[in-house]
Amino acid sequence: MKKLSPISGFSKLSKKEKIDFLKNHLVTDMDAKTLESFWHANPDLQKILDEFSENTITNFPLPMGLVPNLMINKQLYCVPMVIEESSVVAACANSAKFWLNRGGYKTEVIGTSKIGHVHFKMQTTADELNEFFHDNKDKLLNSTLPITEKMEKRGGGIRSLRLVDKTKELENYYQLELEVETCDAMGANFINSILEHIGKHFGVLLEGSQVGGRESYEVIMAILSNYTPNCIVRAQVSCSVEDLNDPSLGMSGEDFARRIKTAVDIARADTYRATTHNKGIFNGVDAVILATGNDFRAVEACGHTYAARDGVYRGLTRCDIRDGEFKFWIDLPLAVGTVGGLTKLHPLSSLALDILGNPSASRLMEIVATVGLAQNFGALRSLVTTGIQKGHMKMHLMNILNQLGAGKEECEKAKNYFEKETVSFNGVRDFIENIRED
Amino acid sequence: MKKLSPISGFSKLSKKEKIDFLKNHLVTDMDAKTLESFWHANPDLQKILDEFSENTITNFPLPMGLVPNLMINKQLYCVPMVIEESSVVAACANSAKFWLNRGGYKTEVIGTSKIGHVHFKMQTTADELNEFFHDNKDKLLNSTLPITEKMEKRGGGIRSLRLVDKTKELENYYQLELEVETCDAMGANFINSILEHIGKHFGVLLEGSQVGGRESYEVIMAILSNYTPNCIVRAQVSCSVEDLNDPSLGMSGEDFARRIKTAVDIARADTYRATTHNKGIFNGVDAVILATGNDFRAVEACGHTYAARDGVYRGLTRCDIRDGEFKFWIDLPLAVGTVGGLTKLHPLSSLALDILGNPSASRLMEIVATVGLAQNFGALRSLVTTGIQKGHMKMHLMNILNQLGAGKEECEKAKNYFEKETVSFNGVRDFIENIRED
C-alpha cells in the first residue's frame, strides 16, 4: 500500500473522482470498470441508491433469496431473505417444510410500544423535581401536539411520560421516559423529534419555576432507545413427540425432542453457547430485516440486550416437553417499520414487502420472529443430528468450485471426493488441477 | 395477496422459474425485468454471487462508501463501508478528521484466540471424568493432527483443551473447551471440524476405558463459540482537554469533554441508553465487516455478549478526564478473517481488502474497532451538541427528494424550507407539488 496523505474535501469529489483517488493512491492495479459494473443501469435509480449513504462509489451486492412454504397462523408465506452466508436460506426452508405438516408456526404480538429518553442532569432533590414534573406533565404533553398530530390520526402517539430517578446510578442523573406507539413506522425520527422538543420545553418550564437547582438543568442527550422490551412478539411451534418421528432425522422423535431440548437448555445455561445460538437466530432475523429495508443493527442490539436481561446472557428460544407434547418458542423484541425509512425507497425492499403481502409492522414482527425461530430449529436440528459441518462444507465447496470455474463434471468429481475430505481453497484447487492434468 | 398453496421442489426450480412463481402467485403486477436489472452483467460473476446463498433471485444492492483520513497508529487509511443508513459514513469521516490533527487513533490487539466446545452429557463423577481426561488429553490432541497440520504451518493451531464441569448449571452437563489460534482466517470451519472430531474420538477413548457411566456419554453438539472475549482489540484516542476546543462544537473544549464523558457514563449506567449507544458503534463496525466479507451476525452477537459480561448490559466505550487529559476508548472482541469465507470470493470484499492494504486479521481488528470508536464519537458529538435530528433530517430529506425526482432548484428550496419544518414523505411531496404548481 502506498503511503497516503490527508485529503480535504473528499465528500465534495464526484463519484468518478473518488474512484480515481482509489486508483491513484490505494489500488493502482484496480480496473475502475469493476466498480462501475456494479452500478445499476438506470442512472436515476443508481442516484437513489447512492444517496442512501455518503461517499458512495458502488453497490455492494448481497444475494436475495426466497424461503417458500412458511406457514404462520395458517397462512402461507414466501419470505425474501438477504444474506451472504450459505445454508441460512436452505436451513430456514427446511424448517418451514418440517413444520408445514405439523401445524405450522403460530405467533402473537405481545406489545408494540417503543421508548425514548431525555437524559438530563440537575442538582435538585428527587421529590421536588417529581412534584414539579407532575404539575407540568400535561403542559409538556400538550406542547408536543404539533409533532404528534399526524401520528395520532393513524392511531399512534404518546402512551406515557414519566420521570425516572437515576441518581443512584449516576450523580444528579434523571430521565424523562417517553413511551410511544408508532404504528407501521419504525418511528426513530418521530420519537427523537418529540424527545428533543420535550428536553427543551421542560427547561423552559423549569426556568419559569421556583424549583431548587433549576439553573443546573442540563440535557445531555435526547434519543430513542433501541431496547424495546415492550415491543415484542412470540413465535412458536408445537406437536406431539410422536409426530416428530421423521426418517430424515436418523433417530426417534423422542430422542430428537430430548436432544433439541437439551441443546436449548444448554444455550440457557452457558453464555458461550448462548452467543452462537442467538447468532443463528439473527442469521434469519437480519436477512428479513435487510430485505425489508429495516435496520439490523437496531434489531440486533435490542435482541441481545433482551437476552441478557436477567443478569446472564442466555439463548433466546425455549423448549418444553410435557405430557408427550413438544413445544419450542421464542419471545423476541422487535422494532420494525413497513412505512418510512428505506422500506419504500429501496426498490427491492419495496418489492420484498410486496412479496410478503404488504404487511403491517405487527405482521412483519410475526414473520421476522418466525424466521428467527425456524432458523434456530434448523441449526439445532443439524447440530443434534448430523453435526453442522456436513452441510456447511458442501456449500463452501460449491463456492470454491464456482470461483475456480469448475465444469459440471469436475463439480461432481469434487463433491464425491470431498465427501470424506476437509474442504479448503487450496485443497480444492489442487484437486481440480489434478483432474485437469489427467 | 393471493392465497398460496404449498410448493414442492422449489429449490430445484431455475432462477427464472422462481421469479415466475413470484409473479404468478404473489406479486402479479411485478415486472420480472426489475429483478433482472439488479443482476450483474457478467453471468459468471452473477453465478458466484447467486451461489453464496440458496434460492437466489437477484442481488440486493447496499451502498458502498469510503471514509478517508482515518489515522491509526500514525498510518492513514481510507476505509470502505457498506451501509444503508444515512449519516453513518459522514459521521465516521467527521470523527476521522477531528482526530487527524489530534494524534489520530491508537490501537492494540490484546488477544487473538478463539474458542469452541464439545457439549456433552455423561452420568459420571466429575473427579473420575477429570482424571480420565488428563490421562487421555495428549492422545486426544494428537488425533487432531491431520486436521491442524496446515494451520500449524501458518503459526496457528490448538492452544489449549480443557474439561469444564457444568453440572451445576445443568444435570450431567460437561464441556471439552478448545482454545484455538486461526491466524488470518475467521476459522469457523476449522474449529468445528476439530470439535466434531474430538467429540467422536473422546467417545472412542471412553469406550475402551473403565470410567463409570461411560456408556452414557452423549455429545449434544460440537461447535465454535462466537463469544471470543480473548480475541480482543483496544482502540483509543486522547488529547489535552484544551486541544478539544473547536469552533464547530459551539461550546468550549472543557464543556464538550465533560458532556461526552457524561454521555459515556450514562451508557454505562443505563441499559436503555447502552443498547442504542452500542447500536451506533455497530453501525460502523458492521459496515466494515460487511465490506470485507466477514459475518456481522457473529461480530454483533460477540460484542453484545461482551457488553453484558458483568451482569448488566453496558455501553462498550469508556471515557476518562484526568489531569487535563481527555481519553476515550473501546475494548472490542472481534473474530474476523482476511482469508477464507467470502473475503476473496466476493469481488467487492476482495477489493475492500485491497483498499485497506490487504491487512492481516489482527490489522483488520484494529481498523474495525477504530471505526466503531469513531462512529461512537461522531454520534455522541451530535447528541451532546446540536442533537441527532438535525443531521438525520437533512439526509432523510435528500432521500425523499431523490425519490420524488426533484431537480436541483427544487432541492435547494426544499432544503431551506425544511430547515425549520419536520421532514416527512407526505410533507415533502406536498411541498414539491406546490412548487411545481406555482
Tab-separated table of C-alpha atoms in Angstrom, chain A residues 1-11 18-19 21-22 26-27 29-30 34-35 37-41 44-45 47-69 71 74-78 81-91 93 97 100 115 117 119-121 146-147 150 166 169-170 173 175 177 188-190 192-193 196 200 218-230 255 258-259 262-267 269-280 282-283 286 290-302 304-305 308 310-313 340-342 344-349 351-352 354-358 380 383-390 392-393 395-396 398-400 402-403 406 422-427, chain B residues 1-11 18-19 21-22 26-27 29-30 34-35 37-41 44-45 47-69 71 74-78 81-91 93 97 100 115 117 119-121 146-147 150 166 169-170 173 175 177 188-190 192-193 196 200 218-230 255 258-259 262-267 269-280 282-283 286 290-302 304-305 308 310-313 340-342 344-349 351-352 354-358 380 383-390 392-393 395-396 398-400 402-403 406 422-427:
chain	number	residue	atom	x	y	z
A	1	MET	CA	0.000	0.000	0.000
A	2	LYS	CA	1.277	3.453	-0.909
A	3	LYS	CA	1.662	5.974	1.881
A	4	LEU	CA	-1.433	8.184	1.935
A	5	SER	CA	-1.577	11.894	2.652
A	6	PRO	CA	-4.609	13.532	4.275
A	7	ILE	CA	-7.181	14.673	1.747
A	8	SER	CA	-9.509	17.677	2.125
A	9	GLY	CA	-12.962	17.995	0.603
A	10	PHE	CA	-13.214	14.294	-0.248
A	11	SER	CA	-17.007	14.298	0.129
A	18	LYS	CA	-13.462	9.303	-5.653
A	19	ILE	CA	-12.786	6.194	-7.711
A	21	PHE	CA	-8.498	8.667	-5.826
A	22	LEU	CA	-8.627	4.949	-5.027
A	26	LEU	CA	-4.537	2.896	-2.981
A	27	VAL	CA	-5.253	0.181	-5.536
A	29	ASP	CA	-3.917	-2.128	-10.405
A	30	MET	CA	-7.658	-1.633	-9.980
A	34	THR	CA	-15.057	-3.233	-11.921
A	35	LEU	CA	-16.743	-0.724	-9.647
A	37	SER	CA	-20.021	-2.854	-13.381
A	38	PHE	CA	-21.955	-2.987	-10.125
A	39	TRP	CA	-23.879	0.242	-10.781
A	40	HIS	CA	-27.490	-0.062	-11.773
A	41	ALA	CA	-28.088	0.604	-15.469
A	44	ASP	CA	-31.883	7.767	-11.670
A	45	LEU	CA	-32.231	4.592	-9.654
A	47	LYS	CA	-28.674	8.037	-7.714
A	48	ILE	CA	-31.312	6.951	-5.195
A	49	LEU	CA	-29.069	4.090	-4.038
A	50	ASP	CA	-26.014	6.369	-3.879
A	51	GLU	CA	-27.735	8.883	-1.656
A	52	PHE	CA	-28.814	6.380	0.967
A	53	SER	CA	-25.309	6.893	2.280
A	54	GLU	CA	-22.296	9.172	1.681
A	55	ASN	CA	-19.095	8.987	-0.378
A	56	THR	CA	-20.596	6.069	-2.271
A	57	ILE	CA	-18.611	4.514	-5.096
A	58	THR	CA	-20.696	1.479	-5.981
A	59	ASN	CA	-23.329	-1.026	-4.840
A	60	PHE	CA	-22.269	-3.980	-2.770
A	61	PRO	CA	-24.484	-6.880	-3.912
A	62	LEU	CA	-25.846	-9.348	-1.380
A	63	PRO	CA	-27.810	-12.381	-2.584
A	64	MET	CA	-31.574	-12.084	-2.205
A	65	GLY	CA	-33.258	-15.472	-1.926
A	66	LEU	CA	-36.665	-16.917	-1.105
A	67	VAL	CA	-37.910	-19.233	1.622
A	68	PRO	CA	-41.144	-20.889	0.449
A	69	ASN	CA	-43.795	-22.707	2.476
A	71	MET	CA	-46.873	-21.260	7.418
A	74	LYS	CA	-52.436	-20.997	8.960
A	75	GLN	CA	-51.340	-18.578	6.233
A	76	LEU	CA	-48.528	-19.464	3.821
A	77	TYR	CA	-45.707	-17.016	3.174
A	78	CYS	CA	-42.811	-16.929	0.778
A	81	MET	CA	-34.069	-13.022	2.684
A	82	VAL	CA	-30.915	-11.027	2.037
A	83	ILE	CA	-27.916	-12.909	3.361
A	84	GLU	CA	-24.379	-13.612	2.230
A	85	GLU	CA	-23.911	-16.736	4.368
A	86	SER	CA	-24.517	-20.121	2.792
A	87	SER	CA	-27.000	-22.601	4.322
A	88	VAL	CA	-29.134	-19.941	6.031
A	89	VAL	CA	-31.898	-19.845	3.409
A	90	ALA	CA	-31.703	-23.607	2.908
A	91	ALA	CA	-31.958	-24.306	6.656
A	93	ALA	CA	-36.669	-23.550	4.062
A	97	LYS	CA	-41.222	-27.566	5.399
A	100	LEU	CA	-45.764	-27.310	7.407
A	115	ILE	CA	-39.343	4.010	24.274
A	117	HIS	CA	-35.437	9.282	26.968
A	119	HIS	CA	-31.228	12.132	29.690
A	120	PHE	CA	-30.523	15.103	31.930
A	121	LYS	CA	-28.574	16.210	34.945
A	146	PRO	CA	-47.852	19.804	16.576
A	147	ILE	CA	-45.373	16.907	16.278
A	150	LYS	CA	-50.425	13.204	12.253
A	166	LYS	CA	-31.365	7.554	38.148
A	169	GLU	CA	-26.648	5.014	39.144
A	170	LEU	CA	-25.039	8.385	38.417
A	173	TYR	CA	-28.896	11.896	36.637
A	175	GLN	CA	-34.612	10.745	32.738
A	177	GLU	CA	-39.017	8.441	29.806
A	188	ALA	CA	-36.997	6.803	15.086
A	189	ASN	CA	-37.295	10.303	13.650
A	190	PHE	CA	-40.719	10.778	15.216
A	192	ASN	CA	-36.329	11.726	18.519
A	193	SER	CA	-38.188	14.850	17.399
A	196	GLU	CA	-35.600	16.876	21.586
A	200	LYS	CA	-36.027	21.895	25.556
A	218	GLU	CA	-28.680	20.242	31.611
A	219	VAL	CA	-29.934	17.956	28.884
A	220	ILE	CA	-27.087	15.602	27.989
A	221	MET	CA	-28.979	13.971	25.133
A	222	ALA	CA	-32.476	13.191	23.936
A	223	ILE	CA	-32.866	9.992	21.954
A	224	LEU	CA	-34.966	6.893	21.451
A	225	SER	CA	-33.814	3.598	22.877
A	226	ASN	CA	-33.299	0.659	20.563
A	227	TYR	CA	-34.090	-1.539	23.562
A	228	THR	CA	-37.817	-2.186	23.255
A	229	PRO	CA	-38.805	-4.956	25.701
A	230	ASN	CA	-42.448	-3.865	25.317
A	255	ASP	CA	-34.566	-38.826	21.059
A	258	ARG	CA	-34.876	-34.678	24.032
A	259	ARG	CA	-31.700	-33.648	22.213
A	262	THR	CA	-31.040	-30.312	25.871
A	263	ALA	CA	-29.413	-28.069	23.265
A	264	VAL	CA	-31.859	-25.258	24.109
A	265	ASP	CA	-31.257	-25.753	27.831
A	266	ILE	CA	-27.500	-25.614	27.261
A	267	ALA	CA	-27.913	-22.273	25.484
A	269	ALA	CA	-27.154	-22.317	30.913
A	270	ASP	CA	-23.926	-21.421	29.112
A	271	THR	CA	-23.132	-17.983	27.732
A	272	TYR	CA	-20.536	-19.244	25.237
A	273	ARG	CA	-23.189	-21.386	23.642
A	274	ALA	CA	-25.914	-18.732	24.020
A	275	THR	CA	-23.970	-16.266	21.855
A	276	THR	CA	-23.752	-18.678	18.948
A	277	HIS	CA	-27.270	-19.983	19.482
A	278	ASN	CA	-28.596	-16.428	19.198
A	279	LYS	CA	-26.236	-15.616	16.337
A	280	GLY	CA	-28.001	-18.323	14.375
A	282	PHE	CA	-30.221	-13.465	13.886
A	283	ASN	CA	-28.949	-15.084	10.680
A	286	ASP	CA	-31.388	-9.973	9.911
A	290	LEU	CA	-32.340	-6.308	5.476
A	291	ALA	CA	-34.701	-7.444	2.729
A	292	THR	CA	-37.487	-5.224	4.062
A	293	GLY	CA	-35.341	-2.090	4.416
A	294	ASN	CA	-35.190	-2.194	8.192
A	295	ASP	CA	-32.148	-1.603	10.394
A	296	PHE	CA	-30.457	-4.804	11.505
A	297	ARG	CA	-28.109	-3.060	13.950
A	298	ALA	CA	-31.120	-1.808	15.910
A	299	VAL	CA	-32.750	-5.241	15.911
A	300	GLU	CA	-29.520	-6.974	16.932
A	301	ALA	CA	-28.765	-4.547	19.777
A	302	CYS	CA	-32.291	-4.941	21.117
A	304	HIS	CA	-29.054	-9.247	22.561
A	305	THR	CA	-29.822	-6.786	25.359
A	308	ALA	CA	-29.043	-10.576	28.968
A	310	ASP	CA	-31.806	-11.322	33.939
A	311	GLY	CA	-28.094	-10.755	34.519
A	312	VAL	CA	-26.820	-13.703	32.470
A	313	TYR	CA	-26.624	-13.683	28.682
A	340	GLY	CA	-40.882	5.287	6.287
A	341	GLY	CA	-37.132	4.907	6.225
A	342	LEU	CA	-35.844	2.849	3.308
A	344	LYS	CA	-40.390	2.063	0.193
A	345	LEU	CA	-37.340	3.976	-1.076
A	346	HIS	CA	-35.189	0.932	-1.812
A	347	PRO	CA	-36.746	-0.704	-4.884
A	348	LEU	CA	-36.008	-4.205	-3.623
A	349	SER	CA	-37.233	-3.678	-0.059
A	351	LEU	CA	-40.644	-5.499	-3.613
A	352	ALA	CA	-39.844	-7.621	-0.538
A	354	ASP	CA	-44.963	-6.783	-1.816
A	355	ILE	CA	-43.856	-10.419	-1.677
A	356	LEU	CA	-44.934	-10.531	1.977
A	357	GLY	CA	-48.333	-9.083	1.061
A	358	ASN	CA	-47.523	-5.572	2.307
A	380	LEU	CA	-30.243	-27.176	16.294
A	383	LEU	CA	-26.240	-29.814	15.428
A	384	VAL	CA	-28.013	-32.589	17.325
A	385	THR	CA	-28.240	-34.952	14.340
A	386	THR	CA	-25.501	-34.948	11.691
A	387	GLY	CA	-23.436	-32.063	13.063
A	388	ILE	CA	-23.093	-28.691	11.412
A	389	GLN	CA	-20.065	-29.310	9.233
A	390	LYS	CA	-21.641	-31.662	6.716
A	392	HIS	CA	-21.536	-26.159	5.625
A	393	MET	CA	-18.741	-27.923	3.835
A	395	MET	CA	-21.896	-25.119	0.412
A	396	HIS	CA	-18.337	-23.972	0.945
A	398	MET	CA	-19.639	-25.146	-4.223
A	399	ASN	CA	-18.438	-21.568	-3.648
A	400	ILE	CA	-14.834	-22.585	-4.224
A	402	ASN	CA	-17.519	-21.677	-8.815
A	403	GLN	CA	-14.593	-19.444	-8.072
A	406	ALA	CA	-15.174	-25.776	-12.459
A	422	THR	CA	-11.624	-31.467	4.638
A	423	VAL	CA	-12.620	-28.663	2.278
A	424	SER	CA	-10.118	-25.834	1.844
A	425	PHE	CA	-9.482	-23.487	-1.060
A	426	ASN	CA	-6.029	-24.895	-1.731
A	427	GLY	CA	-7.218	-28.472	-1.360
B	1	MET	CA	-52.145	-11.194	-1.568
B	2	LYS	CA	-53.401	-14.340	-3.291
B	3	LYS	CA	-53.763	-17.447	-1.163
B	4	LEU	CA	-50.659	-19.601	-1.599
B	5	SER	CA	-50.538	-23.377	-1.769
B	6	PRO	CA	-47.513	-25.346	-0.560
B	7	ILE	CA	-44.907	-25.863	-3.257
B	8	SER	CA	-42.589	-28.865	-3.576
B	9	GLY	CA	-39.130	-28.818	-5.108
B	10	PHE	CA	-38.858	-25.026	-5.059
B	11	SER	CA	-35.073	-25.123	-4.657
B	18	LYS	CA	-38.571	-18.890	-9.124
B	19	ILE	CA	-39.236	-15.394	-10.415
B	21	PHE	CA	-43.533	-18.236	-9.187
B	22	LEU	CA	-43.408	-14.812	-7.546
B	26	LEU	CA	-47.532	-13.288	-5.098
B	27	VAL	CA	-46.782	-10.050	-6.942
B	29	ASP	CA	-48.094	-6.665	-11.137
B	30	MET	CA	-44.350	-7.233	-10.813
B	34	THR	CA	-36.934	-5.237	-12.253
B	35	LEU	CA	-35.260	-8.217	-10.611
B	37	SER	CA	-31.972	-5.279	-13.726
B	38	PHE	CA	-30.052	-5.902	-10.500
B	39	TRP	CA	-28.123	-8.874	-11.871
B	40	HIS	CA	-24.507	-8.369	-12.752
B	41	ALA	CA	-23.877	-8.134	-16.500
B	44	ASP	CA	-20.102	-15.996	-14.466
B	45	LEU	CA	-19.777	-13.383	-11.761
B	47	LYS	CA	-23.343	-17.190	-10.712
B	48	ILE	CA	-20.729	-16.739	-7.992
B	49	LEU	CA	-22.974	-14.231	-6.214
B	50	ASP	CA	-26.041	-16.472	-6.590
B	51	GLU	CA	-24.337	-19.446	-5.034
B	52	PHE	CA	-23.269	-17.641	-1.875
B	53	SER	CA	-26.797	-18.435	-0.751
B	54	GLU	CA	-29.798	-20.512	-1.898
B	55	ASN	CA	-32.985	-19.852	-3.886
B	56	THR	CA	-31.469	-16.555	-5.019
B	57	ILE	CA	-33.425	-14.378	-7.415
B	58	THR	CA	-31.339	-11.225	-7.551
B	59	ASN	CA	-28.723	-9.072	-5.823
B	60	PHE	CA	-29.798	-6.684	-3.114
B	61	PRO	CA	-27.576	-3.602	-3.523
B	62	LEU	CA	-26.236	-1.799	-0.476
B	63	PRO	CA	-24.267	1.426	-0.922
B	64	MET	CA	-20.514	1.051	-0.595
B	65	GLY	CA	-18.829	4.279	0.505
B	66	LEU	CA	-15.442	5.481	1.666
B	67	VAL	CA	-14.216	7.084	4.872
B	68	PRO	CA	-10.984	8.956	4.155
B	69	ASN	CA	-8.353	10.249	6.562
B	71	MET	CA	-5.310	7.657	11.045
B	74	LYS	CA	0.217	7.039	12.529
B	75	GLN	CA	-0.831	5.344	9.298
B	76	LEU	CA	-3.621	6.780	7.140
B	77	TYR	CA	-6.440	4.541	5.913
B	78	CYS	CA	-9.320	5.049	3.540
B	81	MET	CA	-18.061	0.813	4.406
B	82	VAL	CA	-21.199	-0.968	3.272
B	83	ILE	CA	-24.220	0.541	4.975
B	84	GLU	CA	-27.743	1.504	4.026
B	85	GLU	CA	-28.236	4.041	6.831
B	86	SER	CA	-27.618	7.697	6.096
B	87	SER	CA	-25.152	9.737	8.190
B	88	VAL	CA	-23.043	6.745	9.236
B	89	VAL	CA	-20.252	7.274	6.699
B	90	ALA	CA	-20.448	11.047	7.104
B	91	ALA	CA	-20.217	10.840	10.903
B	93	ALA	CA	-15.497	10.715	8.239
B	97	LYS	CA	-10.956	14.292	10.514
B	100	LEU	CA	-6.436	13.550	12.448
B	115	ILE	CA	-12.942	-20.846	21.440
B	117	HIS	CA	-16.875	-26.607	22.782
B	119	HIS	CA	-21.111	-30.011	24.736
B	120	PHE	CA	-21.833	-33.422	26.199
B	121	LYS	CA	-23.795	-35.192	28.862
B	146	PRO	CA	-4.362	-34.393	10.334
B	147	ILE	CA	-6.848	-31.521	10.705
B	150	LYS	CA	-1.773	-26.970	7.713
B	166	LYS	CA	-21.041	-27.515	34.035
B	169	GLU	CA	-25.784	-25.294	35.550
B	170	LEU	CA	-27.383	-28.396	34.044
B	173	TYR	CA	-23.508	-31.407	31.522
B	175	GLN	CA	-17.750	-29.363	28.046
B	177	GLU	CA	-13.323	-26.440	25.771
B	188	ALA	CA	-15.232	-21.400	11.847
B	189	ASN	CA	-14.910	-24.469	9.632
B	190	PHE	CA	-11.505	-25.287	11.063
B	192	ASN	CA	-15.920	-27.001	14.014
B	193	SER	CA	-14.050	-29.773	12.218
B	196	GLU	CA	-16.670	-32.717	15.786
B	200	LYS	CA	-16.273	-38.545	18.478
B	218	GLU	CA	-23.681	-38.329	24.674
B	219	VAL	CA	-22.389	-35.461	22.567
B	220	ILE	CA	-25.224	-32.967	22.228
B	221	MET	CA	-23.319	-30.719	19.858
B	222	ALA	CA	-19.797	-29.676	18.887
B	223	ILE	CA	-19.395	-26.109	17.717
B	224	LEU	CA	-17.298	-22.974	17.968
B	225	SER	CA	-18.477	-20.100	20.132
B	226	ASN	CA	-18.973	-16.705	18.563
B	227	TYR	CA	-18.205	-15.275	22.007
B	228	THR	CA	-14.470	-14.565	21.866
B	229	PRO	CA	-13.516	-12.454	24.910
B	230	ASN	CA	-9.875	-13.444	24.309
B	255	ASP	CA	-17.733	21.564	28.312
B	258	ARG	CA	-17.432	16.849	30.244
B	259	ARG	CA	-20.609	16.254	28.220
B	262	THR	CA	-21.309	12.159	30.966
B	263	ALA	CA	-22.915	10.586	27.885
B	264	VAL	CA	-20.463	7.675	28.075
B	265	ASP	CA	-21.098	7.276	31.804
B	266	ILE	CA	-24.860	7.259	31.182
B	267	ALA	CA	-24.425	4.440	28.677
B	269	ALA	CA	-25.226	3.217	33.970
B	270	ASP	CA	-28.437	2.764	31.966
B	271	THR	CA	-29.223	-0.250	29.804
B	272	TYR	CA	-31.797	1.555	27.655
B	273	ARG	CA	-29.129	4.000	26.629
B	274	ALA	CA	-26.420	1.335	26.399
B	275	THR	CA	-28.343	-0.544	23.705
B	276	THR	CA	-28.526	2.488	21.445
B	277	HIS	CA	-25.008	3.620	22.301
B	278	ASN	CA	-23.688	0.232	21.191
B	279	LYS	CA	-26.035	0.118	18.206
B	280	GLY	CA	-24.245	3.213	16.952
B	282	PHE	CA	-22.007	-1.404	15.355
B	283	ASN	CA	-23.247	0.923	12.616
B	286	ASP	CA	-20.797	-3.857	10.687
B	290	LEU	CA	-19.805	-6.375	5.520
B	291	ALA	CA	-17.422	-4.629	3.150
B	292	THR	CA	-14.640	-7.095	3.934
B	293	GLY	CA	-16.787	-10.209	3.525
B	294	ASN	CA	-16.966	-11.015	7.215
B	295	ASP	CA	-20.030	-12.107	9.193
B	296	PHE	CA	-21.756	-9.253	11.011
B	297	ARG	CA	-24.133	-11.532	12.970
B	298	ALA	CA	-21.118	-13.199	14.578
B	299	VAL	CA	-19.500	-9.866	15.410
B	300	GLU	CA	-22.743	-8.411	16.796
B	301	ALA	CA	-23.516	-11.439	18.977
B	302	CYS	CA	-19.992	-11.379	20.387
B	304	HIS	CA	-23.250	-7.529	22.796
B	305	THR	CA	-22.492	-10.582	24.935
B	308	ALA	CA	-23.310	-7.746	29.338
B	310	ASP	CA	-20.588	-8.173	34.351
B	311	GLY	CA	-24.311	-8.888	34.727
B	312	VAL	CA	-25.557	-5.523	33.438
B	313	TYR	CA	-25.735	-4.652	29.748
B	340	GLY	CA	-11.283	-17.844	3.669
B	341	GLY	CA	-15.029	-17.467	3.669
B	342	LEU	CA	-16.278	-14.768	1.314
B	344	LYS	CA	-11.694	-13.285	-1.516
B	345	LEU	CA	-14.734	-14.835	-3.229
B	346	HIS	CA	-16.879	-11.705	-3.245
B	347	PRO	CA	-15.310	-9.388	-5.815
B	348	LEU	CA	-16.052	-6.275	-3.762
B	349	SER	CA	-14.858	-7.629	-0.422
B	351	LEU	CA	-11.442	-5.027	-3.418
B	352	ALA	CA	-12.262	-3.702	0.066
B	354	ASP	CA	-7.138	-4.223	-1.330
B	355	ILE	CA	-8.245	-0.710	-0.344
B	356	LEU	CA	-7.197	-1.471	3.238
B	357	GLY	CA	-3.778	-2.664	2.031
B	358	ASN	CA	-4.609	-6.376	2.411
B	380	LEU	CA	-22.026	11.352	20.905
B	383	LEU	CA	-26.034	14.142	20.657
B	384	VAL	CA	-24.278	16.385	23.154
B	385	THR	CA	-24.015	19.391	20.813
B	386	THR	CA	-26.745	20.015	18.204
B	387	GLY	CA	-28.821	16.875	18.840
B	388	ILE	CA	-29.136	13.997	16.462
B	389	GLN	CA	-32.140	15.108	14.442
B	390	LYS	CA	-30.525	17.971	12.568
B	392	HIS	CA	-30.616	12.871	10.221
B	393	MET	CA	-33.388	15.028	8.859
B	395	MET	CA	-30.204	13.104	4.922
B	396	HIS	CA	-33.759	11.864	5.126
B	398	MET	CA	-32.401	14.174	0.375
B	399	ASN	CA	-33.614	10.577	0.092
B	400	ILE	CA	-37.196	11.706	-0.282
B	402	ASN	CA	-34.462	11.848	-4.924
B	403	GLN	CA	-37.406	9.530	-4.746
B	406	ALA	CA	-36.730	16.684	-7.565
B	422	THR	CA	-40.465	18.336	10.331
B	423	VAL	CA	-39.451	16.152	7.405
B	424	SER	CA	-41.966	13.524	6.322
B	425	PHE	CA	-42.572	11.897	2.955
B	426	ASN	CA	-46.035	13.434	2.582
B	427	GLY	CA	-44.849	16.847	3.758
